C-alpha positions as a Python dict, from the first residue, in 0.01 Angstrom:
ca = {
    (1, 'X'): (0, 0, 0),
    (2, 'X'): (303, 228, -10),
    (3, 'X'): (268, 574, 144),
    (4, 'X'): (584, 750, 30),
    (5, 'X'): (727, 1082, 142),
    (6, 'X'): (1063, 1174, -12),
    (7, 'X'): (1102, 1538, 95),
    (8, 'X'): (1130, 1627, 465),
    (9, 'X'): (1344, 1851, 684),
    (10, 'X'): (1467, 1831, 1042),
    (11, 'X'): (1639, 2075, 1274),
    (12, 'X'): (1969, 1966, 1122),
    (13, 'X'): (1880, 2223, 854),
    (14, 'X'): (1575, 2451, 875),
    (15, 'X'): (1315, 2220, 1023),
    (16, 'X'): (1196, 2236, 1383),
    (17, 'X'): (1194, 1873, 1495),
    (18, 'X'): (1498, 1645, 1540),
    (19, 'X'): (1529, 1370, 1277),
    (20, 'X'): (1383, 1099, 1503),
    (21, 'X'): (1082, 1317, 1584),
    (22, 'X'): (1019, 1380, 1213),
    (23, 'X'): (1025, 1003, 1161),
    (24, 'X'): (772, 956, 1441),
    (25, 'X'): (547, 1230, 1302),
    (26, 'X'): (555, 1075, 955),
    (27, 'X'): (494, 725, 1092),
    (28, 'X'): (191, 834, 1293),
    (29, 'X'): (46, 983, 974),
    (30, 'X'): (80, 651, 792),
    (31, 'X'): (402, 708, 594),
    (32, 'X'): (586, 379, 538),
    (33, 'X'): (860, 490, 294),
    (34, 'X'): (1040, 799, 414),
    (35, 'X'): (1339, 1017, 324),
    (36, 'X'): (1509, 1291, 523),
    (37, 'X'): (1630, 1557, 277),
    (38, 'X'): (1784, 1836, 484),
    (39, 'X'): (1921, 2140, 303),
    (40, 'X'): (2287, 2097, 204),
    (41, 'X'): (2348, 1862, 497),
    (42, 'X'): (2338, 1487, 559),
    (43, 'X'): (2428, 1500, 928),
    (44, 'X'): (2085, 1375, 1034),
    (45, 'X'): (2065, 1077, 799),
    (46, 'X'): (2208, 814, 1035),
    (47, 'X'): (1971, 912, 1317),
    (48, 'X'): (1680, 927, 1075),
    (49, 'X'): (1761, 579, 939),
    (50, 'X'): (1769, 430, 1290),
    (51, 'X'): (1437, 594, 1379),
    (52, 'X'): (1275, 476, 1056),
    (53, 'X'): (1383, 120, 1130),
    (54, 'X'): (1241, 151, 1481),
    (55, 'X'): (902, 249, 1336),
    (56, 'X'): (911, -14, 1063),
    (57, 'X'): (943, 236, 778),
    (58, 'X'): (1160, 184, 472),
    (59, 'X'): (1421, 457, 474),
    (60, 'X'): (1569, 649, 182),
    (61, 'X'): (1885, 855, 243),
    (62, 'X'): (1856, 1201, 96),
    (63, 'X'): (1959, 1564, 75),
    (64, 'X'): (1829, 1884, -84),
    (65, 'X'): (2102, 2088, -252),
    (66, 'X'): (2068, 2460, -319),
    (67, 'X'): (2186, 2570, -663),
    (68, 'X'): (2185, 2890, -864),
    (69, 'X'): (2038, 2855, -1213),
    (70, 'X'): (1950, 3147, -1445),
    (71, 'X'): (2000, 3381, -1152),
    (72, 'X'): (1743, 3200, -936),
    (73, 'X'): (1776, 2959, -644),
    (74, 'X'): (1664, 2608, -739),
    (75, 'X'): (1665, 2297, -519),
    (76, 'X'): (1784, 1955, -631),
    (77, 'X'): (1693, 1657, -415),
    (78, 'X'): (1925, 1356, -403),
    (79, 'X'): (1776, 1018, -308),
    (80, 'X'): (1917, 670, -242),
    (81, 'X'): (2268, 811, -204),
    (82, 'X'): (2570, 724, 8),
    (83, 'X'): (2571, 999, 268),
    (84, 'X'): (2934, 922, 353),
    (85, 'X'): (3065, 986, 1),
    (86, 'X'): (3366, 1217, 37),
    (87, 'X'): (3300, 1426, -275),
    (88, 'X'): (2937, 1480, -177),
    (89, 'X'): (3037, 1584, 176),
    (90, 'X'): (3295, 1832, 45),
    (91, 'X'): (3045, 1977, -202),
    (92, 'X'): (2783, 2023, 68),
    (93, 'X'): (3037, 2184, 299),
    (94, 'X'): (3131, 2432, 27),
    (95, 'X'): (2764, 2503, -40),
    (96, 'X'): (2696, 2576, 327),
    (97, 'X'): (2983, 2823, 350),
    (98, 'X'): (2866, 3180, 335),
    (99, 'X'): (2527, 3123, 499),
    (100, 'X'): (2626, 3310, 815),
    (101, 'X'): (2746, 3615, 621),
    (102, 'X'): (2425, 3608, 423),
    (103, 'X'): (2227, 3584, 747),
    (104, 'X'): (2404, 3887, 892),
    (105, 'X'): (2327, 4084, 577),
    (106, 'X'): (1960, 3983, 593),
    (107, 'X'): (1960, 4110, 950),
    (108, 'X'): (2108, 4444, 837),
    (109, 'X'): (1855, 4479, 559),
    (110, 'X'): (1564, 4406, 793),
    (111, 'X'): (1699, 4660, 1042),
    (112, 'X'): (1696, 4920, 765),
    (113, 'X'): (1333, 4822, 707),
    (114, 'X'): (1253, 4896, 1072),
    (115, 'X'): (1298, 4549, 1222),
    (116, 'X'): (1599, 4551, 1457),
    (117, 'X'): (1753, 4241, 1614),
    (118, 'X'): (1642, 4000, 1340),
    (119, 'X'): (1979, 3826, 1307),
    (120, 'X'): (2000, 3760, 1681),
    (121, 'X'): (1633, 3658, 1685),
    (122, 'X'): (1681, 3413, 1397),
    (123, 'X'): (1975, 3255, 1580),
    (124, 'X'): (1735, 3131, 1849),
    (125, 'X'): (1577, 2905, 1588),
    (126, 'X'): (1904, 2772, 1446),
    (127, 'X'): (2021, 2432, 1569),
    (128, 'X'): (2298, 2413, 1310),
    (129, 'X'): (2476, 2753, 1287),
    (130, 'X'): (2620, 2672, 945),
    (131, 'X'): (2269, 2635, 806),
    (132, 'X'): (2099, 2963, 891),
    (133, 'X'): (1825, 3019, 635),
    (134, 'X'): (1547, 3261, 551),
    (135, 'X'): (1304, 3029, 730),
    (136, 'X'): (1474, 3103, 1062),
    (137, 'X'): (1420, 3475, 1006),
    (138, 'X'): (1061, 3408, 908),
    (139, 'X'): (991, 3225, 1233),
    (140, 'X'): (1136, 3517, 1429),
    (141, 'X'): (918, 3770, 1247),
    (142, 'X'): (610, 3558, 1318),
    (143, 'X'): (710, 3533, 1685),
    (144, 'X'): (738, 3913, 1696),
    (145, 'X'): (388, 3952, 1552),
    (146, 'X'): (520, 4134, 1244),
    (147, 'X'): (355, 3874, 1021),
    (148, 'X'): (99, 3604, 1096),
    (149, 'X'): (266, 3317, 911),
    (150, 'X'): (593, 3205, 755),
    (151, 'X'): (456, 3235, 397),
    (152, 'X'): (349, 3594, 470),
    (153, 'X'): (702, 3680, 584),
    (154, 'X'): (846, 3542, 262),
    (155, 'X'): (595, 3739, 53),
    (156, 'X'): (659, 4068, 234),
    (157, 'X'): (1024, 4056, 333),
    (158, 'X'): (1231, 3761, 208),
    (159, 'X'): (1157, 3723, -164),
    (160, 'X'): (1345, 3893, -450),
    (161, 'X'): (1276, 4266, -450),
    (162, 'X'): (1161, 4270, -86),
    (163, 'X'): (1344, 4450, 201),
    (164, 'X'): (1513, 4145, 357),
    (165, 'X'): (1611, 3951, 47),
    (166, 'X'): (1983, 3890, 1),
    (167, 'X'): (2100, 3700, -304),
    (168, 'X'): (2342, 3415, -249),
    (169, 'X'): (2541, 3226, -509),
    (170, 'X'): (2496, 2854, -460),
    (171, 'X'): (2639, 2550, -637),
    (172, 'X'): (2577, 2492, -1008),
    (173, 'X'): (2327, 2243, -1148),
    (174, 'X'): (2615, 2041, -1289),
    (175, 'X'): (2786, 2032, -949),
    (176, 'X'): (2475, 1920, -761),
    (177, 'X'): (2374, 1648, -1006),
    (178, 'X'): (2736, 1531, -1024),
    (179, 'X'): (2766, 1502, -645),
    (180, 'X'): (2441, 1306, -624),
    (181, 'X'): (2526, 1068, -907),
    (182, 'X'): (2880, 1027, -775),
    (183, 'X'): (2732, 916, -442),
    (184, 'X'): (2522, 654, -621),
    (185, 'X'): (2201, 855, -591),
    (186, 'X'): (1911, 976, -803),
    (187, 'X'): (1871, 1347, -880),
    (188, 'X'): (1525, 1508, -857),
    (189, 'X'): (1417, 1866, -928),
    (190, 'X'): (1231, 1976, -615),
    (191, 'X'): (892, 2153, -646),
    (192, 'X'): (946, 2283, -1004),
    (193, 'X'): (619, 2474, -990),
    (194, 'X'): (756, 2704, -721),
    (195, 'X'): (1014, 2871, -942),
    (196, 'X'): (927, 3187, -1133),
    (197, 'X'): (1049, 3065, -1469),
    (198, 'X'): (882, 3118, -1802),
    (199, 'X'): (778, 2798, -1985),
    (200, 'X'): (1083, 2841, -2209),
    (201, 'X'): (1320, 2875, -1912),
    (202, 'X'): (1162, 2578, -1738),
    (203, 'X'): (1207, 2371, -2054),
    (204, 'X'): (1575, 2466, -2075),
    (205, 'X'): (1619, 2369, -1707),
    (206, 'X'): (1455, 2031, -1767),
    (207, 'X'): (1665, 1970, -2079),
    (208, 'X'): (1991, 2056, -1905),
    (209, 'X'): (1898, 1853, -1599),
    (210, 'X'): (1822, 1549, -1815),
    (211, 'X'): (2147, 1585, -2012),
    (212, 'X'): (2342, 1592, -1686),
    (213, 'X'): (2184, 1268, -1570),
    (214, 'X'): (1883, 1391, -1370),
    (215, 'X'): (1597, 1142, -1377),
    (216, 'X'): (1297, 1276, -1182),
    (217, 'X'): (1091, 1579, -1083),
    (218, 'X'): (859, 1629, -789),
    (219, 'X'): (498, 1613, -903),
    (220, 'X'): (297, 1598, -581),
    (221, 'X'): (454, 1815, -312),
    (222, 'X'): (340, 2045, -36),
    (223, 'X'): (495, 2329, -235),
    (224, 'X'): (262, 2269, -533),
    (225, 'X'): (-102, 2367, -565),
    (226, 'X'): (-350, 2092, -659),
    (227, 'X'): (-380, 2226, -1014),
    (228, 'X'): (-5, 2182, -1056),
    (229, 'X'): (-15, 1807, -985),
    (230, 'X'): (-153, 1709, -1329),
    (231, 'X'): (56, 1977, -1499),
    (232, 'X'): (384, 1836, -1371),
    (233, 'X'): (267, 1479, -1418),
    (234, 'X'): (224, 1558, -1787),
    (235, 'X'): (558, 1737, -1801),
    (236, 'X'): (729, 1441, -1633),
    (237, 'X'): (593, 1215, -1904),
    (238, 'X'): (683, 1460, -2180),
    (239, 'X'): (1048, 1470, -2072),
    (240, 'X'): (1072, 1106, -1974),
    (241, 'X'): (1117, 1184, -1604),
    (242, 'X'): (1012, 968, -1312),
    (243, 'X'): (779, 1133, -1060),
    (244, 'X'): (851, 1199, -693),
    (245, 'X'): (627, 1289, -400),
    (246, 'X'): (689, 1462, -66),
    (247, 'X'): (539, 1711, 174),
    (248, 'X'): (846, 1937, 203),
    (249, 'X'): (774, 1909, 575),
    (250, 'X'): (949, 2157, 806),
    (251, 'X'): (732, 2175, 1117),
    (252, 'X'): (388, 2069, 1240),
    (253, 'X'): (136, 2333, 1141),
    (254, 'X'): (379, 2513, 912),
    (255, 'X'): (328, 2312, 594),
    (256, 'X'): (45, 2378, 352),
    (257, 'X'): (-16, 2003, 337),
    (258, 'X'): (84, 1770, 621),
    (259, 'X'): (171, 1403, 577),
    (260, 'X'): (-182, 1272, 619),
    (261, 'X'): (-335, 1507, 361),
    (262, 'X'): (-88, 1485, 73),
    (263, 'X'): (-258, 1308, -221),
    (264, 'X'): (-96, 1018, -407),
    (265, 'X'): (80, 1057, -739),
    (266, 'X'): (-145, 1067, -1046),
    (267, 'X'): (-188, 726, -1204),
    (268, 'X'): (-30, 825, -1536),
    (269, 'X'): (327, 867, -1403),
    (270, 'X'): (604, 626, -1309),
    (271, 'X'): (707, 675, -944),
    (272, 'X'): (1076, 731, -880),
    (273, 'X'): (1060, 438, -636),
    (274, 'X'): (904, 196, -889),
    (275, 'X'): (1201, -44, -884),
    (276, 'X'): (1344, 13, -537),
    (277, 'X'): (1164, -263, -347),
}
């Protein structure tokens, strides 16, 4: 039986474990088809592939690209792609640019909110300086005892309208899907239930994504609540999308659902991997 996880992060982006350690963690939990999908970076894919082979897992090369759509940050996962594609690499490099400036501004905003030294503190959690993210700040605030968990930090400080939120303009939906398709991959909307769109806006996103060549959405993911699994299964069928599954793993104990506890896809959808093996 296939146990598939197509959304994971390592310390090459904003995860905690190196790619090989993520592979080991997934393998121990019974995953046998695995993708590393670091944010805007494919630098860990080769190591992840070698580790997956060592553990007898089928490996899927991947990435998660940050885009700006309707003024909000949306994530597009690319799967089964050529991580050495020159156009993809250039696009990801351009997308990563500006993260450090954004991080410094987050630090300034948090200092104004009475939390000094956040930028320097977040740097201690960054293995790849070009990929500083809000998650690194969240881990620092938890370490300082300001909040008890990463989700609490996001709710209180790092979401739109909160003291440490700094907007950043990412790639466009057209860019991200184009890079993925150009690298021979499959484009997937990550955790659609996490975005604060109205049903009308969500429908427009799905329509545009499909017109651009996107073929799947995540249905079962650690970023969805259980009641959202059937909702997005039905939406996948309504739009003719394939369904994907993944924990959105970043660190042991940090995810809402770890590898072992993530349920399978509902039986009424077609998995994105249905014709891969």
